[in-house]
Coordinates of C-alpha atoms in Angstrom, one line a residue:
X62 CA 0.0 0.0 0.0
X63 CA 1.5 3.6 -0.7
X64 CA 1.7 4.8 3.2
X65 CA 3.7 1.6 3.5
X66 CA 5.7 1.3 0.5
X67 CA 6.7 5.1 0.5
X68 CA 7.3 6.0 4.0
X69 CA 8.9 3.1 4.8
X70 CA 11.0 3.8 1.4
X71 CA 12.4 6.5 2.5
X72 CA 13.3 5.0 5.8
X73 CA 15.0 2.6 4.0
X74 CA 17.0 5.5 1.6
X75 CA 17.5 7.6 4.2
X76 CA 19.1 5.3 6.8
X77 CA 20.9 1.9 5.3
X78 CA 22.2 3.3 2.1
X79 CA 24.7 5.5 3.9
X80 CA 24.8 3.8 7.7
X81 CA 23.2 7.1 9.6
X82 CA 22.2 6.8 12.6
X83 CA 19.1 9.2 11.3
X84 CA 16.2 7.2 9.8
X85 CA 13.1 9.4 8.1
X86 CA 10.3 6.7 9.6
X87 CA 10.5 3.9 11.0
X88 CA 9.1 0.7 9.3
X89 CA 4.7 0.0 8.9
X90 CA 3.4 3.4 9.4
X91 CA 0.4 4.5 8.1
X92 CA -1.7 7.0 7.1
X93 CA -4.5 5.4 8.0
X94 CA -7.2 7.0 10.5
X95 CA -7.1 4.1 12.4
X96 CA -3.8 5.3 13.9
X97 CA -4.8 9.0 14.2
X98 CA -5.1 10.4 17.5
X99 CA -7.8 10.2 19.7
X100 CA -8.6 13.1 21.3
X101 CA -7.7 16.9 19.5
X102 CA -5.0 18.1 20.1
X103 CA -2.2 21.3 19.5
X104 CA 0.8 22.7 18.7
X105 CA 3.0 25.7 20.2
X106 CA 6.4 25.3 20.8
X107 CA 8.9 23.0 18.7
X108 CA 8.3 19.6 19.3
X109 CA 11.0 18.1 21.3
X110 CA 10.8 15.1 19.4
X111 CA 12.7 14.1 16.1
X112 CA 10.9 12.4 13.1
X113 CA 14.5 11.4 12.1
X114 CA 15.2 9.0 15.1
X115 CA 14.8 5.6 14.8
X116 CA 11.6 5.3 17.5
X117 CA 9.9 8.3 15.8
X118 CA 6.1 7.7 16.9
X119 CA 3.5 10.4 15.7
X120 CA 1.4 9.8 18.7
X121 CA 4.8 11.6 20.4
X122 CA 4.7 14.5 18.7
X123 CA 1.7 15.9 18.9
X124 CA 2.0 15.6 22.9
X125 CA 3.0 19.3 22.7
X126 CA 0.4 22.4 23.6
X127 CA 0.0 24.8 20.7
X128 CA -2.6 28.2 20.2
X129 CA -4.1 26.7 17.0
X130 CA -6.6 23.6 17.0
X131 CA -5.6 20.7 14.2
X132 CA -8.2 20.9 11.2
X133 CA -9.6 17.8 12.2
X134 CA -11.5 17.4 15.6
X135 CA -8.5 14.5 15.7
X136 CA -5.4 15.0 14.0
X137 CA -4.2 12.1 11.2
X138 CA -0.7 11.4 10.6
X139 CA -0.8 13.5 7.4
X140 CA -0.7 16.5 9.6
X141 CA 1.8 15.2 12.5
X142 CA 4.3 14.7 9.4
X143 CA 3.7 17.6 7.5
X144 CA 3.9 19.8 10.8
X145 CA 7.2 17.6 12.2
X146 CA 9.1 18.4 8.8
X147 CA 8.4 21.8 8.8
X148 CA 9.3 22.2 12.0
X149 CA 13.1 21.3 10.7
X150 CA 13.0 23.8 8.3
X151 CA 11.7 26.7 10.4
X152 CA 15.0 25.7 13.4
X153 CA 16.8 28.8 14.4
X154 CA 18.6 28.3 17.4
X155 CA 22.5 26.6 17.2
X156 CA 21.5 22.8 18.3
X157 CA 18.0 23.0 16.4
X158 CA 19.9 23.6 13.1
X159 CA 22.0 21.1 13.7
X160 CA 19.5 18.5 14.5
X161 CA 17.8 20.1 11.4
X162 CA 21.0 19.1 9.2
X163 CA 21.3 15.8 10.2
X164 CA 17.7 15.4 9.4
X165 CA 17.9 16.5 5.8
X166 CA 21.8 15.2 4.8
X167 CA 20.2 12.4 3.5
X168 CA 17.3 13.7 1.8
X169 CA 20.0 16.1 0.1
X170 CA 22.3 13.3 -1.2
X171 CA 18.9 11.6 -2.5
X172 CA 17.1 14.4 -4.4
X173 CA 17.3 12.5 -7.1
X174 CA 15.7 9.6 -5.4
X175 CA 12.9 11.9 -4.0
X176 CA 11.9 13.4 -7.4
X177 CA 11.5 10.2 -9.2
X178 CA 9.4 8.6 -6.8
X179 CA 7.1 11.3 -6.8
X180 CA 6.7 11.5 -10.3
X181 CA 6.3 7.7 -10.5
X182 CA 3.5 8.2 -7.5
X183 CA 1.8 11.0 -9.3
X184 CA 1.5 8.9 -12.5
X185 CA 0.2 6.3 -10.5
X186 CA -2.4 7.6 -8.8
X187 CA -5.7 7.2 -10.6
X188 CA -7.0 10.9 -9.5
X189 CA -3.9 13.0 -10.7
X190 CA -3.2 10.7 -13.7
X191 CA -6.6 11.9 -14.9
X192 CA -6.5 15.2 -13.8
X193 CA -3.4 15.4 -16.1
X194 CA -4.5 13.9 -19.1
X195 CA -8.1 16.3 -18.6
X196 CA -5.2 19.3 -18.7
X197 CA -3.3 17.7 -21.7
X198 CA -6.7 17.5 -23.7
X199 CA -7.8 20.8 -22.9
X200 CA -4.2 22.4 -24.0
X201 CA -4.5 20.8 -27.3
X202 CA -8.1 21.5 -27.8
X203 CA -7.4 25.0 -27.3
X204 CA -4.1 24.7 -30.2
X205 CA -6.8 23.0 -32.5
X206 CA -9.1 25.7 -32.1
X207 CA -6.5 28.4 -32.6
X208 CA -5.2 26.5 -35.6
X209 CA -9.2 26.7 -37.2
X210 CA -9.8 30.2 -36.1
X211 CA -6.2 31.6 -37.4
X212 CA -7.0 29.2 -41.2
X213 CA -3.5 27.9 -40.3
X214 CA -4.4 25.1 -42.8
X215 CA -6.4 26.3 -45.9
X216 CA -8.1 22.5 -47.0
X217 CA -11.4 21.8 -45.8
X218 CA -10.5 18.5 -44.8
X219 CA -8.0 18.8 -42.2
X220 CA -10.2 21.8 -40.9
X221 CA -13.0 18.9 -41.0
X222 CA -10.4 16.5 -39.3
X223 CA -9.5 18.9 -36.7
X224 CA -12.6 19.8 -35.3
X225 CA -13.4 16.2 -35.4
X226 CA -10.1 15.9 -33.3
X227 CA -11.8 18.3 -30.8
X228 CA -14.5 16.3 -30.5
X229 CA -13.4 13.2 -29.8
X230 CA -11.6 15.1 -26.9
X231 CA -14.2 16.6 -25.5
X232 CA -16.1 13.4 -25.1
X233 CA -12.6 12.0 -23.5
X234 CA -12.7 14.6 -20.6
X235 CA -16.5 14.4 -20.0
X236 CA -15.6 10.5 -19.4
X237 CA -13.0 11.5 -17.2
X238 CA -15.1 13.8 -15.1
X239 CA -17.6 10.8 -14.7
X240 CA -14.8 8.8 -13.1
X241 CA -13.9 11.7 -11.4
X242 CA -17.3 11.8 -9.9
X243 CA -17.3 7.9 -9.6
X244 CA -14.0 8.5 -7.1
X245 CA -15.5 11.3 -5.3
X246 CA -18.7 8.8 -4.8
X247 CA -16.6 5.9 -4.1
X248 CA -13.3 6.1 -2.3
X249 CA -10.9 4.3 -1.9
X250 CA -8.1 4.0 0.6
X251 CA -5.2 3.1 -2.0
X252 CA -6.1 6.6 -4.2
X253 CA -6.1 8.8 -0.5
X254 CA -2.8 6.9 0.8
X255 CA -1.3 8.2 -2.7
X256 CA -2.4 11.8 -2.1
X257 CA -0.9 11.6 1.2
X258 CA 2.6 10.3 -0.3
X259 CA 2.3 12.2 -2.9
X260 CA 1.9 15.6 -0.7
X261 CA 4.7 14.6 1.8
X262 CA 7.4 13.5 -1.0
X263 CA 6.7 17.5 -2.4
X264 CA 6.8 18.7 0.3
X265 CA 10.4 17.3 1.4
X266 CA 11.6 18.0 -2.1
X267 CA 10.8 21.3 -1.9
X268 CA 12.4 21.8 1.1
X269 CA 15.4 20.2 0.3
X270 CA 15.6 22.3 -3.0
X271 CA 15.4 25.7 -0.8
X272 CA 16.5 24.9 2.6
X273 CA 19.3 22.0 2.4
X274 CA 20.6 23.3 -1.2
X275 CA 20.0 26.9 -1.3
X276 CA 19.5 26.2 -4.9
X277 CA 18.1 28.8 -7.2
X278 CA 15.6 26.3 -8.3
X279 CA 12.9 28.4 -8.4
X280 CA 10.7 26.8 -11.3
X281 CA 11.2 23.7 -9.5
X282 CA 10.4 25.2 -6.1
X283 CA 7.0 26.5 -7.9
X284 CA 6.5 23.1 -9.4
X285 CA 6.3 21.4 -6.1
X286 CA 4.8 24.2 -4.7
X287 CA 1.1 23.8 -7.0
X288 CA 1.5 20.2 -7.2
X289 CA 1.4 20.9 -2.9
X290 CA -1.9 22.8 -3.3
X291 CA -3.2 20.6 -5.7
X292 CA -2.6 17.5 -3.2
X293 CA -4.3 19.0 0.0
X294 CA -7.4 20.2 -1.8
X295 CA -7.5 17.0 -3.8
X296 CA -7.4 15.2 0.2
X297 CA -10.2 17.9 1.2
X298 CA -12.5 17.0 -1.9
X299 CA -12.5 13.8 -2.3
X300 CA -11.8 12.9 1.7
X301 CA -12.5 15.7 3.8
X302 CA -9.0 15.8 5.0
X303 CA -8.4 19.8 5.9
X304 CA -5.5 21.5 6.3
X305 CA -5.4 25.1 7.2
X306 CA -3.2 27.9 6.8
X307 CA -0.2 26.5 8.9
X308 CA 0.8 23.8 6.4
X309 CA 0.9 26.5 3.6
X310 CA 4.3 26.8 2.0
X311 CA 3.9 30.2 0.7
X312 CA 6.3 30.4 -2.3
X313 CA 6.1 34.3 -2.5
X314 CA 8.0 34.4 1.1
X315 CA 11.0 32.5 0.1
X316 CA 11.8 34.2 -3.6
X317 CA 13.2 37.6 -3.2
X318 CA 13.5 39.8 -6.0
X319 CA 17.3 39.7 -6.2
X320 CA 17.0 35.7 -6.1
X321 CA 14.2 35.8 -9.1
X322 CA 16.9 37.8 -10.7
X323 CA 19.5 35.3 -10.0
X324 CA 17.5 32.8 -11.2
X325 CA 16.6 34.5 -14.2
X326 CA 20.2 34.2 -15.6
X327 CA 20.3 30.6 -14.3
X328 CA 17.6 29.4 -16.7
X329 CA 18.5 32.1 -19.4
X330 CA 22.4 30.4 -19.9
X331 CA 20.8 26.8 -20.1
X332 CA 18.0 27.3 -22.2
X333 CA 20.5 29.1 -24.8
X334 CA 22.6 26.2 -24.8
X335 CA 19.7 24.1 -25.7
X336 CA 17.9 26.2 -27.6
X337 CA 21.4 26.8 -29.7
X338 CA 23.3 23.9 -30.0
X339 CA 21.4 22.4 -32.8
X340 CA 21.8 24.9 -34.7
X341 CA 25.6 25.5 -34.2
X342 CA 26.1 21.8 -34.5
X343 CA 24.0 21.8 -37.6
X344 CA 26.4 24.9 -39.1
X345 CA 29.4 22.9 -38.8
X346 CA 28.1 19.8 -40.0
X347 CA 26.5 21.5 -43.1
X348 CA 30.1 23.4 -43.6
X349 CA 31.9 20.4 -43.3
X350 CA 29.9 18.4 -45.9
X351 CA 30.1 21.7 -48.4
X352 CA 34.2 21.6 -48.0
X353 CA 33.9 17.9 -48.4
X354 CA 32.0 18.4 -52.0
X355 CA 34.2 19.9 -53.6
X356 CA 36.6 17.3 -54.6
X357 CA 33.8 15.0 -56.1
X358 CA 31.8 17.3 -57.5
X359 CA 35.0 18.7 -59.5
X360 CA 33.4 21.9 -60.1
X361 CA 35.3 25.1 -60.4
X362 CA 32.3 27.3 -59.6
X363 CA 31.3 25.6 -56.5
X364 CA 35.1 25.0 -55.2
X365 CA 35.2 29.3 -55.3
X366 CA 32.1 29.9 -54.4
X367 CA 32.4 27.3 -51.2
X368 CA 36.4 28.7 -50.7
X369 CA 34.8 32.2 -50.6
X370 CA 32.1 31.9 -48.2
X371 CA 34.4 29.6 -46.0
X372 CA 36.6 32.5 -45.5
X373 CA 34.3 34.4 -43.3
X374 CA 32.6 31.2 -41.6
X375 CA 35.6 29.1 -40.8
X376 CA 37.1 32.0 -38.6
X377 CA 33.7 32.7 -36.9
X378 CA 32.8 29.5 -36.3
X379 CA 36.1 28.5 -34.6
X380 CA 35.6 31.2 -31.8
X381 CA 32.1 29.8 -31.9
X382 CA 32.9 26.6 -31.1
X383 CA 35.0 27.7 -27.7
X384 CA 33.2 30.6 -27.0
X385 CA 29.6 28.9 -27.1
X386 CA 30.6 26.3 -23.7
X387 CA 32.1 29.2 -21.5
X388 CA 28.6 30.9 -20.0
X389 CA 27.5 27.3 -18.9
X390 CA 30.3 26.1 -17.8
X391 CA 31.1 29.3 -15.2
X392 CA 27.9 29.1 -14.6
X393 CA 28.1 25.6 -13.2
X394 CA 31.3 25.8 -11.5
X395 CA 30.4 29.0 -9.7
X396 CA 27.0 27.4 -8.8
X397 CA 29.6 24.9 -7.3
X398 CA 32.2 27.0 -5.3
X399 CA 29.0 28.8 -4.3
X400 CA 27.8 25.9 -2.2
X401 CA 30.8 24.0 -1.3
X402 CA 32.9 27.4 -0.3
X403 CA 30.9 30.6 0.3
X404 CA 30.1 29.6 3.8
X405 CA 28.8 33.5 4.2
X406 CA 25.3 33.3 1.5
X407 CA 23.9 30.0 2.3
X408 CA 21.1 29.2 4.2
X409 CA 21.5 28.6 7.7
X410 CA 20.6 25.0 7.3
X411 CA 23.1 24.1 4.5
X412 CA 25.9 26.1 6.1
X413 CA 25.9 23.3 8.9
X414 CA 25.9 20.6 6.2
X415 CA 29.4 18.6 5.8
X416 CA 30.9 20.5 2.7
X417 CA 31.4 16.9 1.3
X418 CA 27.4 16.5 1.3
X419 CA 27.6 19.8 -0.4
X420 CA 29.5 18.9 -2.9
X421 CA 28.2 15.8 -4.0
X422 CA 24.6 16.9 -3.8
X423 CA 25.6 19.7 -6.5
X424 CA 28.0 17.5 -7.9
X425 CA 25.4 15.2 -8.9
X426 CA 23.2 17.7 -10.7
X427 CA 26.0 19.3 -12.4
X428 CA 28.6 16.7 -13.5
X429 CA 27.4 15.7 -16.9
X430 CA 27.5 19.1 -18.4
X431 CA 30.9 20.2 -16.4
X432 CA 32.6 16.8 -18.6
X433 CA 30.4 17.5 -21.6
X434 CA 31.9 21.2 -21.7
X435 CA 35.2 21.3 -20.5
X436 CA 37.2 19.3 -23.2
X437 CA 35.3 20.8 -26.0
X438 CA 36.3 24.0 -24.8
X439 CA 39.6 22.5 -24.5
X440 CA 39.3 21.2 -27.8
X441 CA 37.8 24.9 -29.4
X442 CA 40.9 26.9 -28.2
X443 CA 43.1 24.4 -29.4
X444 CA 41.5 24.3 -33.3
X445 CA 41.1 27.9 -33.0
X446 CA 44.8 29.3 -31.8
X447 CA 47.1 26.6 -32.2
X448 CA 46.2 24.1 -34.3
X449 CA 47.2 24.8 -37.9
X450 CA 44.3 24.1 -40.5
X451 CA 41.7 24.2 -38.1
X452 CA 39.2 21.3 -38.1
X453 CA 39.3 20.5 -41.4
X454 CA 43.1 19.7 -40.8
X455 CA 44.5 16.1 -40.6
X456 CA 44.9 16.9 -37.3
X457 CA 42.1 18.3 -36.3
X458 CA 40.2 15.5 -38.5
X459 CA 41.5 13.3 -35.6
X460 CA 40.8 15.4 -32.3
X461 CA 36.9 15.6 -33.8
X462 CA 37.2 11.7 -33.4
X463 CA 38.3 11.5 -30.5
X464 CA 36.0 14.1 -28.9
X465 CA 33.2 12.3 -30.5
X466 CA 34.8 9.4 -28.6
X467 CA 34.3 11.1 -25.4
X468 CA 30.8 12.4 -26.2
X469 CA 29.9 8.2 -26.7
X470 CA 31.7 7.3 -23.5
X471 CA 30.0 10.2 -21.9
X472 CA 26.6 9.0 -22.9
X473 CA 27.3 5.2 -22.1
X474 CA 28.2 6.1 -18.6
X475 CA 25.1 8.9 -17.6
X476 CA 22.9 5.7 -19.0
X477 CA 24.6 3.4 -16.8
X478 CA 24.3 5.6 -13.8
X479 CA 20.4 6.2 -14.4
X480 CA 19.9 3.1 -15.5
X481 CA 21.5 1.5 -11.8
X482 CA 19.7 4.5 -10.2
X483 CA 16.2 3.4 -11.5
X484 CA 16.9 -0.5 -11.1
X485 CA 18.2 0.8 -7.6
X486 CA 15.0 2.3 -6.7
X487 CA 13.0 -0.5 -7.8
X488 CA 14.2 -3.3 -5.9
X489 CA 13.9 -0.9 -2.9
X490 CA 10.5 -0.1 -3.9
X491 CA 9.7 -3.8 -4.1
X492 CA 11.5 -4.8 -1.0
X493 CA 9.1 -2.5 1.3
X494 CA 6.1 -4.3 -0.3
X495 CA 4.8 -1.7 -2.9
X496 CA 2.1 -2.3 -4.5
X497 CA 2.2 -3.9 -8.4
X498 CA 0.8 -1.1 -10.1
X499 CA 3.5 0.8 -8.9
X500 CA 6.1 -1.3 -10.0
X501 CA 4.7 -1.7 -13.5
X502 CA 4.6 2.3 -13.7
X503 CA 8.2 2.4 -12.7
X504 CA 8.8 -0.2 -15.0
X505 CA 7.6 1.3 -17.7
X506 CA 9.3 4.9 -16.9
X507 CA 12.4 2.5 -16.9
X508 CA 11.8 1.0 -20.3
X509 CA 11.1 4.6 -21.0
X510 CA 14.6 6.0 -19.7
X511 CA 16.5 2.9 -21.7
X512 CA 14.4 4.0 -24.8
X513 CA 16.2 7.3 -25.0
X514 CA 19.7 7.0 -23.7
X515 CA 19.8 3.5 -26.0
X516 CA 18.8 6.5 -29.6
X517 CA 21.9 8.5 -27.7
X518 CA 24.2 6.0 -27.2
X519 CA 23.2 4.8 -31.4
X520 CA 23.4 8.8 -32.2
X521 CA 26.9 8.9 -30.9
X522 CA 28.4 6.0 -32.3
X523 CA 27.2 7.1 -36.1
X524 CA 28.4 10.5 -35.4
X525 CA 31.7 8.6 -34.6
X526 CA 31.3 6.6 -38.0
X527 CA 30.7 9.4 -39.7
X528 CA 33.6 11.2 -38.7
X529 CA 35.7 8.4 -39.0
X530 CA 34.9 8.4 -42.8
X531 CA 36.3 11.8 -42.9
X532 CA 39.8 10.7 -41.9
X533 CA 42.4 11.1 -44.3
X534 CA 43.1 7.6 -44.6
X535 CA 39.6 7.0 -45.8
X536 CA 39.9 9.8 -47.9
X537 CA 42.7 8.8 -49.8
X538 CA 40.8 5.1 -50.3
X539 CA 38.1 6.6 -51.9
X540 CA 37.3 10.7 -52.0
X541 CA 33.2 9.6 -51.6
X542 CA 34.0 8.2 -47.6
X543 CA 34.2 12.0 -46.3
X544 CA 31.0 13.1 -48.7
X545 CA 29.4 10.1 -47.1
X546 CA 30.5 11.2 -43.8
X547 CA 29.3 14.3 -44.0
X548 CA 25.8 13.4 -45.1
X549 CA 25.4 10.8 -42.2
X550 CA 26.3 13.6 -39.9
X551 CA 23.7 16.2 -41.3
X552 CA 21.1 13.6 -41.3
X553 CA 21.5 13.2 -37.5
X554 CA 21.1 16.8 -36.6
X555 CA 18.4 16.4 -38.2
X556 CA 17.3 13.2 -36.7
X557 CA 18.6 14.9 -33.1
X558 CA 16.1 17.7 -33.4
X559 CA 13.1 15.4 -34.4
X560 CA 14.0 12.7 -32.1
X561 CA 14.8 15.2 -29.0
X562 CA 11.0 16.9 -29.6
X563 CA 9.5 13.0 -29.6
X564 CA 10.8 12.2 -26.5
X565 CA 10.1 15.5 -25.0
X566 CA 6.4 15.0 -24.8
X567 CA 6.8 11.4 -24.1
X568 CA 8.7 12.5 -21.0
X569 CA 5.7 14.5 -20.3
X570 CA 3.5 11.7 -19.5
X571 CA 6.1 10.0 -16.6
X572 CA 7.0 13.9 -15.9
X573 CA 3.4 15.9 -16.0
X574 CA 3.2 19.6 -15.5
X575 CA 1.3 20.8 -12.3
X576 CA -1.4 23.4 -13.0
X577 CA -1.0 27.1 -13.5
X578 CA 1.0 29.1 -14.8
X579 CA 5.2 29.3 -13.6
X580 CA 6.6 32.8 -12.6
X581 CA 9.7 31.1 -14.7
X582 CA 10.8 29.6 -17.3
X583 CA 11.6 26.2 -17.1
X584 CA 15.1 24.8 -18.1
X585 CA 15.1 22.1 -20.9
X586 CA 18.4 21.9 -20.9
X587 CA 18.8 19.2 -17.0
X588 CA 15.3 17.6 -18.1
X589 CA 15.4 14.3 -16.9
X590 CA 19.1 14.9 -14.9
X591 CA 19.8 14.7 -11.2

């Protein structure tokens, strides 16, 4: 059952995989109002007691006198958790922040852990996988009707087909308001258990993201912060469980303007390198082929024409080519001497965390596009000011090779780590007695994840045919192995860009988008990255 499978899940993360002595819950609790207190009680003062030791007992913590009355005439565990993990975040005094470190080291060096299993919840969850396709339907009702009333397509039949389109989802939602209603009608305890997962595993993530990582995740921090809302008056519709004020995690109070700001530029520098890769990569794949014409074709007019024109792009995209790495990569390695060494800005909560777990917490997000950048930057000033020829050279025929190399090894090992990551989680999943459906929709994300890094890893390795073909060795076999070359590289920028949309909105479905509007953009660039 979820209460089961996911609290006890994180007992299990939290304190065997790295031999704390701090465990998030301890094994068979529930969120059941069976084991809900009897009698109402309140809060005041912070409770004395630590969710994170090994005899946590909720029926402990709410032992302690408060001014405000629980929503319910008897609180339920939902609330003893909710209010015992906020209670970490809000520590102030010396020892409290302390206790409040030890209590989310863990959780830190798991973020990764946290985020999947709650998008693996939220897709199981019969109420929020419905409420998610309704939203997907009603987004691409509204681009079909857009299409119609702008003529984007002038032929009567795809009009015709299009609004037939909008009909057929139309029908789809009212069905899945009639479930909706059959849930509401009908509960069950599986469905409310998964709420109440769902709702604590955003909320710890959240807090994680602002309070053990000072990270300027703010479209994440939003993210987690509707899906939060969403969950508790999902719990108050369908089972007239009520929270009030106290459990809001108002996002408004923790984004400053100067942090907005900050994070502003963070999503700015990734979304230009994914925005603008493609297209550089498709320049100098298209520029490469052209140069590699010009022997077979054996045409004087071309040869010029291309020998012209390559005069002004071979210089500019050589500082390209360097130039292009250098915002993300600062921006990365200051986001890590930020956390690891500037002591003075962080929160007070990460400044008492072991500048070890700093590291590797950051270190996890950040290290496949530190490797990714640094040799070809490496590689760009070397073509550009010291190699002789540039790329096109013998020389620098070779290094392209060899960086492509890199770029399969690279890919090879970030879908090994995943890939152990995922199969990781699973076995824990099914070792705390999770239920089957939530297996098969972890499965299925798995077989998902596999899909995509197994087109990389084939993406890679005919880049790194390609460019073997280009090699003067093959050249001087047979002057149609570069032309060839060239081709296949084109074609998989090509591929790349189709490919990379495809699995975009297939992500989507394991990765839905909570309602509302987000005050920011959301970076494309770490989608699907720890």
């Amino acid at each position: 059952m979820a209460d089961h499978s996911v609290l006890t899940y994180l007992d299990l993360v939290c304190s065997t995989k790295y031999a704390t002595k701090n465990s998030f819950f301890t094994n068979k609790k529930s969120f059941e109002p069976e084991s809900a207190i009897s009698s109402p009680l309140y809060y005041d003062e912070r409770m004395s007691t630590s969710i994170s030791s090994g005899s946590f007992d909720p029926l402990e913590l709410v032992r302690v006198q408060s001014q405000e009355r629980s929503p319910q005439s008897s609180p339920l565990p939902i609330h003893t958790i909710l209010r015992g993990i906020q209670d970490y975040a809000n520590a102030r005094t010396e020892a409290d922040l302390q206790e409040a470190a030890d209590f989310f080291t863990p959780l830190v060096l798991h973020h990764w852990h946290l985020s999947r299993a709650l998008n693996v919840l939220r897709c199981n969850n019969p109420i929020l996988k419905r409420l998610d396709k309704k939203r997907k339907n009603i987004a691409k009702i509204t681009e079909l009707k857009l299409d119609i009333a702008n003529k984007v397509d002038w032929f009567e039949s795809t009009v015709a087909t299009k609004r037939a389109e909008i009909l057929k989802l139309e029908r789809e939602n009212q069905a899945i308001e009639y479930e909706l209603t059959y849930e509401k009608d009908n509960p069950t305890i599986e469905t409310n258990e998964g709420l109440q997962a769902a709702l604590v595993l955003a909320t710890l993530l959240n807090l994680v993201f602002r309070e053990g990582m000072s990270t300027p995740w703010l479209s994440e921090q939003r993210r987690l912060e509707v899906q939060q809302q969403e969950y508790r008056g999902l719990l108050d519709f369908y089972y007239n469980i009520s929270f009030d004020k106290k459990f809001d995690d108002v996002f408004v109070q923790h984004t400053p303007t100067l942090q907005r700001d900050d994070v502003m530029f963070v999503t700015d520098t990734q979304d230009m390198f994914t925005n603008w890769n493609p297209v550089r990569l498709a320049v100098q794949r298209s520029r490469r082929l052209s140069v590699f014409l010009g022997p077979t074709l054996n045409n004087p007019t071309y040869s010029s024409t291309v020998a012209h024109l390559d005069s002004y792009v071979r210089p500019a995209l050589g500082y390209v080519n360097w130039m292009f790495f250098i915002p993300r990569l600062m921006l990365n390695f200051g986001l890590i001497y930020h956390h690891v060494f500037n002591d003075a800005e962080l929160n007070p909560i990460e400044k008492k965390l072991q500048m070890l777990t700093r590291f590797r917490a950051h270190w996890t997000r950040l290290w496949w596009e530190v490797l990714n950048d640094l040799p070809w930057l490496l590689n760009g000033l070397t073509i550009c000011f010291i190699l002789v020829g540039g790329a096109m050279s013998p020389t620098g025929l070779c290094l392209g090779v060899l960086m492509q190399s890199l770029d399969l090894f690279g890919t090879t090992l970030r879908a090994v780590i995943e890939l152990v990551r995922f199969y990781s989680m699973m076995s824990d999943l099914q070792q705390v007695g999770s239920s089957e459906s939530l297996i098969h929709d972890l499965r299925q994300r798995i077989n998902f994840e596999q899909y995509a890094f197994a087109y990389n890893i084939f993406h890679f390795s005919v880049l790194l045919a390609s460019l073997y073909m280009t090699l003067p060795s093959m050249a001087a076999a047979s002057l149609m192995w570069p032309v060839v070359g060239g081709v296949c590289a084109v074609l998989m920028s090509a591929c790349m860009h189709l490919m990379s949309n495809y699995l975009k909105d297939i992500r989507q479905n394991y990765e839905p988008k909570p309602p509302g509007p987000s005050p920011v953009p959301q970076t494309n660039s770490r989608a699907g990255l720890g």
